[in-house]
XYZ file of C-alpha atoms in Angstrom:
777
model
C 0.240 -0.174 -0.190
C 1.318 3.558 -0.989
C 1.751 6.035 1.753
C -0.545 8.479 -0.244
C -3.598 6.421 0.086
C -4.781 8.503 2.974
C -3.564 11.888 4.173
C -3.854 13.700 7.909
C -5.947 16.555 7.910
C -2.748 18.894 8.396
C -0.647 17.069 6.193
C 2.206 18.989 4.567
C 2.124 16.539 1.454
C -1.530 17.536 0.606
C -1.732 19.051 -2.766
C -4.729 19.537 -5.355
C -3.781 16.543 -7.045
C -3.783 14.170 -4.190
C -6.337 15.575 -1.984
C -8.749 17.840 -4.303
C -9.898 21.091 -3.844
C -12.022 20.906 -0.732
C -9.363 18.557 1.012
C -6.510 21.092 0.068
C -8.537 24.103 1.212
C -9.172 22.153 4.682
C -5.521 21.228 5.012
C -4.511 24.940 4.552
C -6.909 25.985 7.164
C -5.835 22.943 9.746
C -2.059 24.087 9.037
C -2.788 27.647 9.717
C -4.702 26.776 13.417
C -8.152 27.495 12.292
C -10.914 25.379 14.122
C -11.157 22.564 11.261
C -12.467 19.284 12.845
C -10.260 16.501 13.220
C -10.129 14.081 10.037
C -8.203 12.561 6.947
C -8.529 12.622 3.533
C -8.608 9.396 1.315
C -6.273 10.544 -1.534
C -7.054 10.395 -5.179
C -4.414 7.192 -5.568
C -7.124 5.432 -3.891
C -9.624 6.504 -6.270
C -7.272 5.278 -9.215
C -6.778 2.025 -7.426
C -9.919 1.439 -7.232
C -10.980 1.994 -10.747
C -8.161 0.001 -11.689
C -8.859 -2.911 -9.678
C -12.702 -2.897 -11.212
C -11.316 -2.142 -14.722
C -13.870 0.827 -14.636
C -12.154 3.223 -16.869
C -12.677 1.713 -20.296
C -16.186 1.298 -19.085
C -16.311 4.813 -18.315
C -14.793 5.986 -21.780
C -17.113 3.871 -23.544
C -19.909 5.357 -21.526
C -18.924 8.834 -22.118
C -18.380 8.594 -26.176
C -20.682 10.538 -28.205
C -22.486 11.735 -25.343
C -24.074 15.313 -25.781
C -23.178 17.416 -23.059
C -26.499 19.280 -23.878
C -28.405 16.434 -23.606
C -29.744 15.822 -20.319
C -31.478 12.594 -21.310
C -28.229 11.178 -22.557
C -26.300 12.468 -19.675
C -28.396 10.490 -17.069
C -28.234 7.420 -19.146
C -24.361 7.700 -18.996
C -24.351 8.528 -15.328
C -26.554 5.842 -14.386
C -24.650 2.906 -16.349
C -21.221 4.480 -14.573
C -22.483 4.702 -11.175
C -24.172 1.145 -11.606
C -20.688 -0.264 -12.147
C -19.359 1.642 -9.022
C -21.819 0.550 -6.835
C -21.375 -3.061 -7.631
C -17.626 -3.058 -7.264
C -15.685 -4.332 -4.080
C -13.166 -2.162 -2.554
C -9.669 -3.902 -2.689
C -8.806 -5.266 0.846
C -5.719 -3.296 1.011
C -7.941 -0.054 0.480
C -10.500 -1.011 3.068
C -7.557 -1.796 5.691
C -5.905 1.719 4.973
C -9.066 3.579 5.152
C -10.177 1.874 8.280
C -6.771 2.551 10.062
C -6.914 5.997 9.548
C -10.352 6.310 11.019
C -9.323 4.420 13.799
C -6.185 6.745 14.277
C -8.549 9.856 14.402
C -8.947 11.559 17.649
C -11.888 13.911 18.817
C -11.263 17.420 20.086
C -10.442 16.345 23.508
C -7.918 13.758 21.970
C -10.029 10.840 22.843
C -9.702 7.674 20.578
C -12.349 7.231 17.851
C -14.569 4.268 18.304
C -16.083 2.352 15.222
C -19.350 3.890 16.316
C -18.181 7.548 16.276
C -20.170 9.555 13.541
C -18.250 11.352 10.864
C -18.995 13.326 7.700
C -17.592 12.111 4.399
C -17.453 14.562 1.728
C -16.179 14.463 -1.966
C -13.096 16.405 -2.945
C -12.468 16.327 -6.740
C -9.442 17.518 -8.397
C -11.248 20.112 -10.274
C -13.585 21.672 -7.543
C -13.247 24.646 -5.067
C -10.863 26.342 -7.704
C -10.063 30.189 -7.901
C -12.048 30.238 -11.008
C -14.594 27.234 -10.817
C -16.100 26.075 -7.720
C -17.770 23.017 -8.864
C -20.111 23.496 -5.588
C -22.809 20.667 -5.261
C -21.488 18.782 -8.132
C -20.353 15.645 -5.667
C -21.952 13.960 -2.867
C -21.664 14.671 0.916
C -22.945 11.966 3.736
C -23.431 13.176 7.162
C -23.316 11.174 10.458
C -22.001 8.331 8.836
C -21.679 5.606 11.715
C -19.587 2.136 11.542
C -16.799 0.577 9.565
C -19.257 -0.583 6.803
C -21.072 2.389 6.248
C -17.955 4.534 6.165
C -16.475 2.249 3.273
C -19.996 2.491 1.306
C -19.979 6.447 1.747
C -16.379 6.495 0.546
C -17.363 4.222 -2.784
C -20.417 6.353 -3.393
C -18.377 9.798 -2.958
C -16.051 8.262 -5.844
C -18.860 7.289 -7.916
C -20.746 10.976 -7.458
C -17.825 12.152 -9.489
C -19.939 10.644 -12.272
C -23.241 12.369 -11.749
C -24.965 13.928 -14.769
C -24.544 17.483 -13.417
C -20.639 16.575 -12.885
C -19.892 15.120 -16.343
C -21.992 18.442 -17.859
C -20.492 20.732 -15.514
C -16.857 19.491 -16.796
C -17.528 19.545 -20.457
C -18.848 23.184 -20.294
C -15.526 24.091 -18.526
C -13.402 22.300 -20.867
C -12.218 19.641 -18.368
C -10.844 16.452 -19.604
C -13.012 13.595 -18.352
C -10.440 10.839 -18.174
C -8.060 13.511 -16.175
C -10.386 13.748 -13.103
C -9.924 11.852 -9.698
C -11.616 12.342 -6.565
C -10.282 12.243 -2.941
C -12.614 11.887 -0.051
C -12.511 14.121 3.039
C -13.665 11.978 6.561
C -13.964 14.294 9.518
C -15.414 14.030 13.017
C -19.093 14.741 12.744
C -20.206 18.177 14.413
C -23.619 18.203 15.974
C -24.219 21.461 14.825
C -26.639 24.020 16.903
C -26.342 26.136 13.959
C -24.585 25.924 10.777
C -24.472 28.093 7.574
C -22.401 29.727 5.052
C -20.110 32.751 5.234
C -19.591 35.067 2.264
C -15.855 37.436 2.932
C -17.587 39.692 0.391
C -21.129 40.816 -0.070
C -22.447 38.748 -3.029
C -25.127 40.662 -3.912
C -23.528 44.187 -3.926
C -19.791 43.185 -4.315
C -18.570 45.200 -1.246
C -15.332 43.787 -0.531
C -15.527 45.666 3.307
C -18.991 43.284 4.315
C -19.136 39.816 5.459
C -22.335 37.991 4.923
C -23.672 35.363 6.893
C -26.222 33.149 6.350
C -27.106 30.716 9.468
C -29.846 28.170 10.386
C -30.528 25.621 13.320
C -28.924 22.059 13.133
C -26.906 20.863 10.117
C -25.901 23.116 7.226
C -27.722 20.660 4.510
C -30.679 21.984 4.969
C -29.367 25.571 4.074
C -27.081 24.870 1.060
C -29.800 22.475 -0.294
C -32.270 25.614 -0.192
C -34.829 23.692 2.083
C -34.976 26.654 4.559
C -35.089 30.473 5.113
C -31.824 31.680 7.162
C -31.109 34.337 9.385
C -28.898 36.700 7.318
C -26.289 38.961 9.189
C -24.493 41.576 7.634
C -20.927 42.663 9.368
C -18.693 45.661 8.303
C -15.181 43.911 8.413
C -13.308 47.013 8.711
C -15.411 48.386 11.773
C -16.265 45.226 13.293
C -19.765 45.488 13.909
C -23.077 44.048 12.931
C -24.783 46.657 10.261
C -27.984 44.382 9.479
C -29.547 41.448 10.644
C -32.856 39.837 9.505
C -34.070 36.640 11.014
C -35.543 33.926 8.613
C -38.305 31.448 9.407
C -35.753 28.335 9.724
C -38.810 26.346 9.811
C -37.043 23.121 9.658
C -33.899 21.546 10.961
C -31.863 18.494 9.733
C -30.018 16.865 12.830
C -27.981 13.568 13.246
C -29.754 10.476 14.640
C -28.611 7.539 16.485
C -27.318 4.807 14.704
C -26.337 7.068 11.705
C -28.384 9.108 9.391
C -30.102 12.238 9.377
C -33.596 13.580 9.931
C -35.466 16.525 9.196
C -37.691 18.214 12.026
C -39.963 20.886 12.063
C -38.976 24.436 14.124
C -41.072 27.404 15.264
C -37.658 29.494 15.208
C -38.486 32.437 13.369
C -38.064 34.697 16.370
C -35.012 32.648 17.327
C -31.440 34.103 16.480
C -29.550 31.223 15.281
C -26.075 32.693 16.012
C -25.402 34.724 19.026
C -23.620 38.450 18.447
C -20.390 37.456 19.824
C -20.035 34.306 17.518
C -21.378 36.312 14.552
C -18.445 38.750 14.967
C -15.821 35.717 15.604
C -16.892 34.240 12.535
C -16.608 37.183 10.531
C -12.968 37.683 11.784
C -12.256 34.034 11.071
C -13.402 34.295 7.504
C -11.290 37.605 6.758
C -8.254 35.741 8.401
C -9.010 32.881 5.718
C -9.403 35.273 2.999
C -6.219 37.647 3.987
C -3.816 34.941 5.082
C -4.413 31.766 2.971
C -5.863 32.932 -0.294
C -4.093 36.415 -0.973
C -7.469 38.573 0.018
C -9.526 36.507 -2.558
C -13.339 36.580 -1.571
C -14.150 33.259 0.058
C -17.281 31.150 0.661
C -16.889 29.186 3.822
C -19.189 26.700 5.447
C -19.106 26.379 9.256
C -20.828 25.104 12.208
C -21.696 26.275 15.915
C -21.553 23.571 18.506
C -20.672 23.563 22.298
C -20.183 27.031 22.054
C -17.166 26.690 19.502
C -16.979 27.678 15.678
C -15.750 25.092 13.335
C -14.628 25.540 9.665
C -16.008 23.043 7.304
C -14.747 24.204 3.822
C -13.614 27.234 1.929
C -13.750 27.777 -1.880
C -13.485 31.028 -3.863
C -16.150 33.011 -4.629
C -16.633 32.866 -8.523
C -19.424 35.286 -9.214
C -17.681 38.528 -7.870
C -16.801 41.073 -10.484
C -13.069 41.390 -9.977
C -11.653 44.761 -8.592
C -8.637 46.991 -10.000
C -5.200 45.742 -8.699
C -4.733 47.578 -5.033
C -8.023 48.911 -4.871
C -8.813 48.358 -0.736
C -12.162 47.441 0.641
C -12.368 50.794 2.195
C -12.763 53.529 1.846
C -15.397 53.209 -0.542
C -14.476 54.074 -4.345
C -17.186 54.964 -7.298
C -15.936 53.902 -10.615
C -17.450 55.016 -13.681
C -17.377 52.703 -16.479
C -16.042 53.823 -19.844
C -17.314 50.795 -21.436
C -20.918 51.892 -20.876
C -20.028 55.407 -21.837
C -18.987 54.018 -25.249
C -21.532 51.422 -25.586
C -18.945 48.737 -25.509
C -19.735 45.856 -22.927
C -16.631 43.578 -23.956
C -13.162 43.818 -22.431
C -10.710 46.047 -23.871
C -7.862 44.557 -25.550
C -4.580 44.939 -23.146
C -3.258 47.400 -25.826
C -6.816 49.372 -25.919
C -6.379 49.670 -22.097
C -2.843 51.029 -22.526
C -4.147 53.573 -25.323
C -6.963 54.921 -23.480
C -4.619 55.251 -19.948
C -2.047 57.473 -22.070
C -4.619 59.338 -23.612
C -5.881 60.370 -19.916
C -2.059 61.129 -19.069
C -1.948 63.292 -21.946
C -5.061 65.313 -20.909
C -3.643 65.166 -17.325
C -0.422 66.977 -18.597
C -2.626 69.575 -20.254
C -4.107 70.450 -16.907
C -1.022 70.506 -15.183
C -0.557 67.105 -13.604
C 2.700 64.967 -13.500
C 2.033 61.137 -13.007
C 2.572 58.080 -15.242
C 0.971 54.909 -16.050
C 2.084 53.200 -13.181
C 1.561 55.868 -10.483
C -1.710 57.346 -11.698
C -4.856 55.562 -9.952
C -7.696 57.523 -11.406
C -8.247 55.462 -14.430
C -8.289 51.595 -13.656
C -8.936 48.298 -15.026
C -11.082 45.769 -13.677
C -12.013 42.438 -15.866
C -10.525 44.067 -19.058
C -13.055 47.017 -18.662
C -11.826 50.587 -17.974
C -13.152 52.502 -15.150
C -12.566 56.160 -14.089
C -12.620 56.734 -10.335
C -14.861 59.830 -9.573
C -14.313 59.587 -6.024
C -12.114 62.394 -5.808
C -14.724 64.783 -7.288
C -17.093 63.297 -4.964
C -15.386 64.278 -2.093
C -14.556 67.822 -2.806
C -17.092 70.130 -2.103
C -17.202 72.262 -5.259
C -16.695 69.550 -7.993
C -19.063 67.072 -6.268
C -21.932 69.490 -7.795
C -20.927 68.905 -11.327
C -19.542 65.013 -10.932
C -23.175 63.961 -9.725
C -24.840 65.390 -12.998
C -22.125 63.510 -15.194
C -23.398 59.591 -14.920
C -27.032 60.992 -15.847
C -26.202 62.664 -18.991
C -23.673 59.922 -20.208
C -25.273 56.709 -19.151
C -28.646 57.505 -17.487
C -28.941 54.016 -15.720
C -25.688 54.877 -13.733
C -27.438 57.997 -12.233
C -29.836 56.018 -9.933
C -26.679 53.649 -8.759
C -24.493 56.722 -7.921
C -27.342 58.231 -5.892
C -27.711 55.271 -3.885
C -24.314 55.323 -2.613
C -23.688 59.135 -2.142
C -24.554 59.121 1.773
C -22.182 56.914 2.785
C -19.469 58.507 5.100
C -16.498 57.687 2.621
C -18.126 59.734 0.000
C -18.886 62.994 1.755
C -16.817 66.090 0.988
C -13.570 66.690 3.130
C -12.091 69.379 0.973
C -13.004 73.133 -0.424
C -11.622 75.346 -2.755
C -9.034 75.078 -5.182
C -5.021 74.969 -4.954
C -2.961 78.062 -6.473
C -1.645 75.631 -9.131
C -5.441 74.076 -9.900
C -6.525 78.021 -10.024
C -3.884 78.997 -12.602
C -4.314 75.865 -14.798
C -8.303 76.419 -14.806
C -7.631 80.172 -15.459
C -5.241 79.654 -18.376
C -7.805 76.921 -20.013
C -10.683 79.282 -19.428
C -8.782 82.148 -20.930
C -8.129 79.955 -24.093
C -11.449 78.368 -24.314
C -13.493 81.268 -23.537
C -11.732 83.637 -25.989
C -12.306 81.114 -29.007
C -15.580 80.101 -28.033
C -16.576 83.895 -28.521
C -14.776 83.803 -31.931
C -16.718 80.689 -33.000
C -20.137 82.409 -31.779
C -19.028 85.516 -34.161
C -17.968 83.551 -37.096
C -18.955 79.516 -36.682
C -18.278 78.849 -40.300
C -14.712 79.810 -40.882
C -13.969 79.029 -37.124
C -15.258 75.728 -37.836
C -13.634 75.171 -41.566
C -10.309 76.347 -40.149
C -9.955 73.981 -37.267
C -11.506 70.903 -39.544
C -8.449 71.905 -42.262
C -6.062 71.677 -39.273
C -7.546 68.245 -38.091
C -7.084 66.842 -41.525
C -3.472 68.318 -42.137
C -2.671 66.935 -38.571
C -3.634 63.368 -39.901
C -1.981 63.836 -43.005
C 1.162 65.028 -41.658
C 1.051 61.933 -39.097
C 0.753 59.567 -41.596
C 3.550 60.982 -43.678
C 5.866 60.851 -40.384
C 4.619 57.051 -39.705
C 5.578 56.208 -43.005
C 9.099 57.486 -42.520
C 9.602 55.255 -39.157
C 11.823 52.146 -39.697
C 12.124 50.651 -35.842
C 9.744 50.328 -33.032
C 11.364 53.006 -30.980
C 10.672 55.200 -33.421
C 7.153 54.270 -33.998
C 6.339 54.269 -29.950
C 8.145 57.715 -29.729
C 5.750 59.254 -32.740
C 2.788 57.456 -30.872
C 3.674 59.588 -27.690
C 4.240 62.821 -29.706
C 1.016 62.442 -31.467
C -0.662 62.320 -27.934
C 0.714 65.657 -26.641
C 0.260 67.344 -30.273
C -3.618 66.469 -29.783
C -3.871 67.410 -26.423
C -2.188 70.474 -26.349
C -2.948 71.938 -29.969
C -5.798 70.571 -31.632
C -7.892 69.611 -28.373
C -8.016 73.278 -27.381
C -9.295 74.524 -30.987
C -11.778 71.891 -30.734
C -12.842 72.351 -27.504
C -14.473 75.922 -27.807
C -16.499 75.099 -30.814
C -18.273 72.508 -28.593
C -18.801 74.439 -26.009
C -20.476 77.407 -28.276
C -22.473 74.811 -29.822
C -23.984 73.290 -26.672
C -24.182 76.489 -25.058
C -26.180 77.704 -27.730
C -28.409 74.680 -27.435
C -28.277 75.335 -23.669
C -29.893 78.751 -24.160
C -32.252 77.454 -26.666
C -33.812 75.241 -24.070
C -33.902 77.756 -21.636
C -35.760 79.956 -23.845
C -38.491 77.014 -24.936
C -38.915 76.382 -21.598
C -39.732 79.612 -20.379
C -42.005 80.659 -23.500
C -43.371 77.065 -24.369
C -43.394 75.576 -21.091
C -41.379 72.716 -22.556
C -37.929 72.030 -24.419
C -39.280 69.347 -26.466
C -39.145 71.905 -29.637
C -35.218 71.898 -29.487
C -35.046 68.298 -29.991
C -36.895 69.017 -33.269
C -34.040 71.740 -34.067
C -31.528 69.075 -33.422
C -32.538 67.004 -36.511
C -30.925 66.636 -39.360
C -27.729 68.382 -37.533
C -24.899 68.890 -40.386
C -21.215 68.430 -39.942
C -21.718 65.566 -37.851
C -18.837 62.936 -39.219
C -21.014 60.208 -38.251
C -23.964 61.311 -40.377
C -21.336 62.220 -42.862
C -19.946 58.544 -43.151
C -23.428 57.209 -43.234
C -24.238 59.502 -46.182
C -20.864 58.643 -48.028
C -21.686 54.619 -47.412
C -25.366 55.267 -49.161
C -23.541 56.747 -52.262
C -21.242 53.877 -52.146
C -24.720 51.686 -52.310
C -25.962 53.900 -55.139
C -22.724 53.241 -57.245
C -23.127 49.391 -56.705
C -26.996 49.513 -57.657
C -26.183 51.427 -60.887
C -23.652 48.611 -62.230
C -25.099 45.516 -62.798
C -22.238 43.289 -62.653
C -21.458 44.862 -58.944
C -25.341 44.736 -58.104
C -25.497 41.003 -58.926
C -22.577 40.314 -56.845
C -23.521 42.206 -53.634
C -27.105 40.641 -53.932
C -25.795 36.907 -54.410
C -22.568 36.791 -52.266
C -22.085 36.857 -48.548
C -19.835 39.874 -47.031
C -17.021 37.591 -45.995
C -16.433 36.502 -49.607
C -17.018 40.050 -50.687
C -14.729 41.480 -48.621
C -11.747 38.920 -49.122
C -12.354 39.831 -53.047
C -12.150 43.693 -52.199
C -8.987 43.449 -50.322
C -7.688 41.301 -53.168
C -8.956 44.003 -55.641
C -11.341 41.591 -57.632
C -14.568 43.544 -57.111
C -16.146 45.008 -60.317
C -14.314 48.135 -60.928
C -16.961 50.639 -60.031
C -17.473 48.516 -56.608
C -13.820 48.352 -55.803
C -13.245 52.312 -56.811
C -16.145 53.470 -54.504
C -15.376 51.469 -51.917
C -11.647 52.324 -51.777
C -12.270 55.810 -51.644
C -14.723 55.269 -48.441
C -12.163 53.105 -46.836
C -9.681 55.869 -47.357
C -11.677 58.157 -45.553
C -13.310 55.766 -42.782
C -11.532 52.672 -43.285
C -9.298 53.199 -39.833
C -12.909 53.231 -38.161
C -14.548 49.830 -36.799
C -16.228 47.834 -34.149
C -15.606 48.931 -30.696
C -13.319 51.309 -32.525
C -12.097 53.035 -29.307
C -10.383 49.965 -28.665
C -6.752 50.214 -30.500
C -6.565 46.209 -30.488
C -9.515 45.889 -32.397
C -9.518 45.319 -36.198
C -10.245 48.449 -38.586
C -12.857 48.328 -41.266
C -9.742 48.371 -43.856
C -8.269 44.934 -42.358
C -11.699 43.563 -42.194
C -14.317 45.122 -44.174
C -17.197 42.646 -43.935
C -19.291 44.900 -41.782
C -19.164 47.540 -44.119
C -20.387 45.342 -46.954
C -22.826 44.419 -44.660
C -24.209 47.470 -44.344
C -24.035 48.278 -48.089
C -26.038 45.189 -48.531
C -28.585 46.228 -46.357
C -28.714 49.638 -47.998
C -29.025 47.897 -51.463
C -32.335 46.148 -49.667
C -34.166 49.816 -49.431
C -36.614 49.915 -51.979
C -38.707 52.802 -50.593
C -36.984 56.222 -51.552
C -38.409 57.807 -48.623
C -36.381 55.773 -46.634
C -33.332 56.624 -48.076
C -30.537 57.880 -45.493
C -30.364 60.979 -47.830
C -33.898 61.741 -48.151
C -34.203 60.909 -44.467
C -31.611 63.287 -43.303
C -33.140 66.348 -45.637
C -36.633 65.611 -44.064
C -34.983 66.161 -40.787
C -33.265 69.256 -41.767
C -36.425 70.586 -42.874
C -38.284 69.773 -39.726
C -35.691 71.844 -37.800
C -35.842 74.693 -39.892
C -39.818 74.705 -39.141
C -39.090 74.354 -35.639
C -36.633 77.097 -35.591
C -39.257 79.341 -36.831
C -41.745 78.163 -34.556
C -39.562 78.914 -31.534
C -38.500 82.447 -33.015
C -42.473 83.305 -33.569
C -42.852 82.484 -29.763
C -40.688 84.952 -28.521
C -42.495 87.876 -27.123
C -40.127 90.610 -28.376
C -37.833 91.130 -31.780
C -34.894 91.024 -29.575
C -35.630 87.789 -28.025
C -36.557 86.552 -31.435
C -33.238 87.275 -32.597
C -31.507 85.283 -29.765
C -33.499 82.487 -30.647
C -32.429 82.716 -34.149
C -28.691 83.318 -33.191
C -28.524 80.650 -30.918
C -30.539 78.236 -33.335
C -27.967 79.193 -36.021
C -25.010 78.485 -33.772
C -26.190 75.351 -32.516
C -26.899 74.100 -36.017
C -23.641 75.260 -37.136
C -21.250 73.867 -33.968
C -23.030 71.131 -32.294
C -22.882 68.544 -35.158
C -18.970 68.914 -34.356
C -19.308 66.682 -30.954
C -18.094 63.779 -32.710
C -15.280 65.226 -34.312
C -13.109 64.822 -31.099
C -13.482 60.965 -31.178
C -13.232 60.845 -34.827
C -10.130 62.258 -35.057
C -8.678 60.359 -32.094
C -9.830 56.974 -34.088
C -8.133 58.638 -37.168
C -4.864 58.746 -35.027
C -5.493 55.452 -33.784
C -5.534 54.166 -37.133
C -2.173 55.640 -37.873
C -0.770 54.001 -34.650
C -2.333 50.972 -35.623
C -0.695 50.623 -38.846
C 2.899 51.466 -37.621
C 2.499 48.464 -34.810
C 1.196 46.182 -37.484
C 4.457 46.999 -39.652
C 6.559 46.024 -36.607
C 4.698 42.974 -36.303
C 5.754 42.423 -39.925
C 9.209 43.232 -39.227
C 9.235 40.538 -36.574
C 7.561 37.945 -39.088
C 10.570 38.897 -41.289
C 13.151 38.540 -38.500
C 12.042 35.038 -37.943
C 11.092 35.913 -34.097
C 7.172 35.735 -34.711
C 5.563 33.209 -36.537
C 2.842 34.844 -39.105
C -0.491 35.002 -37.845
C -3.728 34.147 -39.657
C -4.696 37.882 -39.919
C -2.877 41.152 -39.655
C -4.935 42.228 -37.244
C -4.026 39.301 -34.910
C -0.625 41.183 -34.012
C -1.687 42.278 -30.594
C 0.840 44.385 -28.577
C 0.529 43.020 -24.899
C 2.298 45.596 -23.170
C 4.279 48.444 -24.214
C 4.709 50.237 -20.364
C 8.225 48.597 -20.027
C 9.585 51.028 -22.342
C 10.312 54.764 -21.392
C 7.913 57.186 -23.411
C 9.401 60.957 -23.704
C 7.827 63.685 -21.724
C 5.779 61.047 -19.543
C 8.586 59.588 -17.391
C 10.751 62.177 -17.310
C 13.512 60.569 -19.474
C 14.737 60.434 -22.998
C 13.052 57.433 -25.096
C 15.418 54.632 -25.550
C 14.997 50.994 -26.162
C 15.882 48.747 -23.474
C 19.205 46.750 -24.356
C 19.528 43.291 -24.128
C 22.961 41.866 -22.374
C 23.573 39.973 -25.240
C 23.712 43.038 -27.897
C 21.502 41.371 -29.874
C 19.873 43.078 -33.006
C 17.108 45.570 -32.377
C 14.585 43.634 -33.761
C 15.370 40.867 -31.038
C 15.475 43.313 -28.559
C 11.978 44.692 -29.420
C 10.869 40.996 -28.993
C 12.507 40.994 -25.722
C 10.839 44.372 -24.404
C 7.523 44.160 -25.767
C 5.266 40.781 -25.347
C 3.466 40.027 -28.321
C 0.770 37.658 -28.229
C -1.579 36.282 -31.010
C -5.165 36.458 -30.684
C -7.931 34.136 -32.506
């Protein structure tokens, strides 16, 4: 018999491979001196010996062959066949002896030897359960109040068999776990005759607050709670302050208790007014939970089963809470922070690629430099990453007396659903203003920016057309110049340096010229709404004035694409192909230059202007339309399906513009004096001339991203040529995992230089060492 067939509950040799997830977690707690009931573990080697001795593995493979994991009937059939074989298979004598020897070597809490009549709890512990990213909770069986040698051996075998329940088979299949690789350990512990028991969460599973511990408690054994048979008490503890902040007593209408001779019995209770766990034990349990989380799992929130008997607490198992949304690295549970989702603001629910994360953080740093802030990507804490999504920490604004008044309005304007969530936490003590006024440096920065923006906004109000056209020309010149400079770069170092330079040129130059136009346009719209509310009692008419708004780059793009659709419709060969083939095939032919000439030329012209755009385009790591034009071609096919001339995009746009003009006249006529009528007409004309520019900053940034992405793809191609990177299936699958290890000029106060390798390899190889590249599917 190998020594690893059984392990003590505090064995230093316990691993996930030999003790399973539940077992290794219990060993961690026992070795840390936490109150774990005495016991031992029947290691996975025992399971494998049992399976081998009874030749079960070939049967398992055959039973699962071609079983559809989405077919409940097929899963149940396979499970019943496998478990039937387990039930009929005897334990080899040496395995039985080893298990019973470990049982008799057990001692109780008072160090009394165990007799063969002492009740034990027998729990399954699979090698693929209670993991940080998959809990497998409830997939295998547990047997409580097992009494006697024969009952113990049967419970062990039944635990092994439960590795093959239909639920467990399906769960492993969904999570991509090899069915042939799994094994099961069994945890045997002295039975705790619980007066109360339940589950503890070291983070609030409903709100996600890491500073709260939530405890569910019922009377008797915890099986009634975990199986959903009882409404438990619930206690919420402020883990930082160490006090109970909420308690709700459940009905606890039944309890499960052990009975003499083994097994359990369910009894009815009249305990709605009885608190299952006293206050002192609640606080002690909360402290134990945070100790498990902090000392054993590096602060990862835990789901812990516990029991209370004879005035003592016991911890029965611990597993990671896998349903919580992750927090940004280094963000403590207290004080409370409010993070606003940039993803939602952009209508993008998927995670950002690593490259996209870096790009937006660097953009934020460029804005910070404009405001006089001096920090780096590593030191800043205003833009945070969690779960691949990007969040802006608005907590400093909420804690500033003046800024709070503005900050509380922003979520409702950008993403209305977030306003209610924000107001639900505004009364939290951690979010109360503790600062007022501005520092001299901040006042100087604001005064400088206000002077620049204010002066240019006045110019825009005086002559909106010339001011707008001048800025648009500068933007086009900026992109043309950036494209030319990018084409001249030959190394990754040069390309990253240009990337940083483009950031600063946009933030310090063009952004300050765009902002006054937006201020003038939106201020004019605000004044129109004010006049409408005063004279008409409602500002709904101003929404009509905003229809068919010119100078909106997204609208202009849609109208340009509609023009391309008309070119295709007017050419029989192009129309035939777009009507018969799918978008992916047409996209491939467009990239190869094989479309009919009118379609090829028209679509090429569109891509020259808009090809740097794409789905989730604010993420630099996402493909652009010029790399994969299938989406654009799909929209063209949709446009070609429009048969009603009145639904054509250009007709709809012109109709909206006419409605807007009529609404302006209606508002002007409602003014009580000629002077106010003149004001209404002035504000309407400025709003129509400038408010459409609101999309231009993002469009310019996306155009700049197109230049940057093209440079990075060229560097990826260089690595392929150098033989240090395999060619991916598409050019867009070159993704720069991280470039934070490179110093950037102006950002970290150092001159940009590529990192040097100790061996003096070529720059291309050094590049591969300094910037990790990954292929994405």
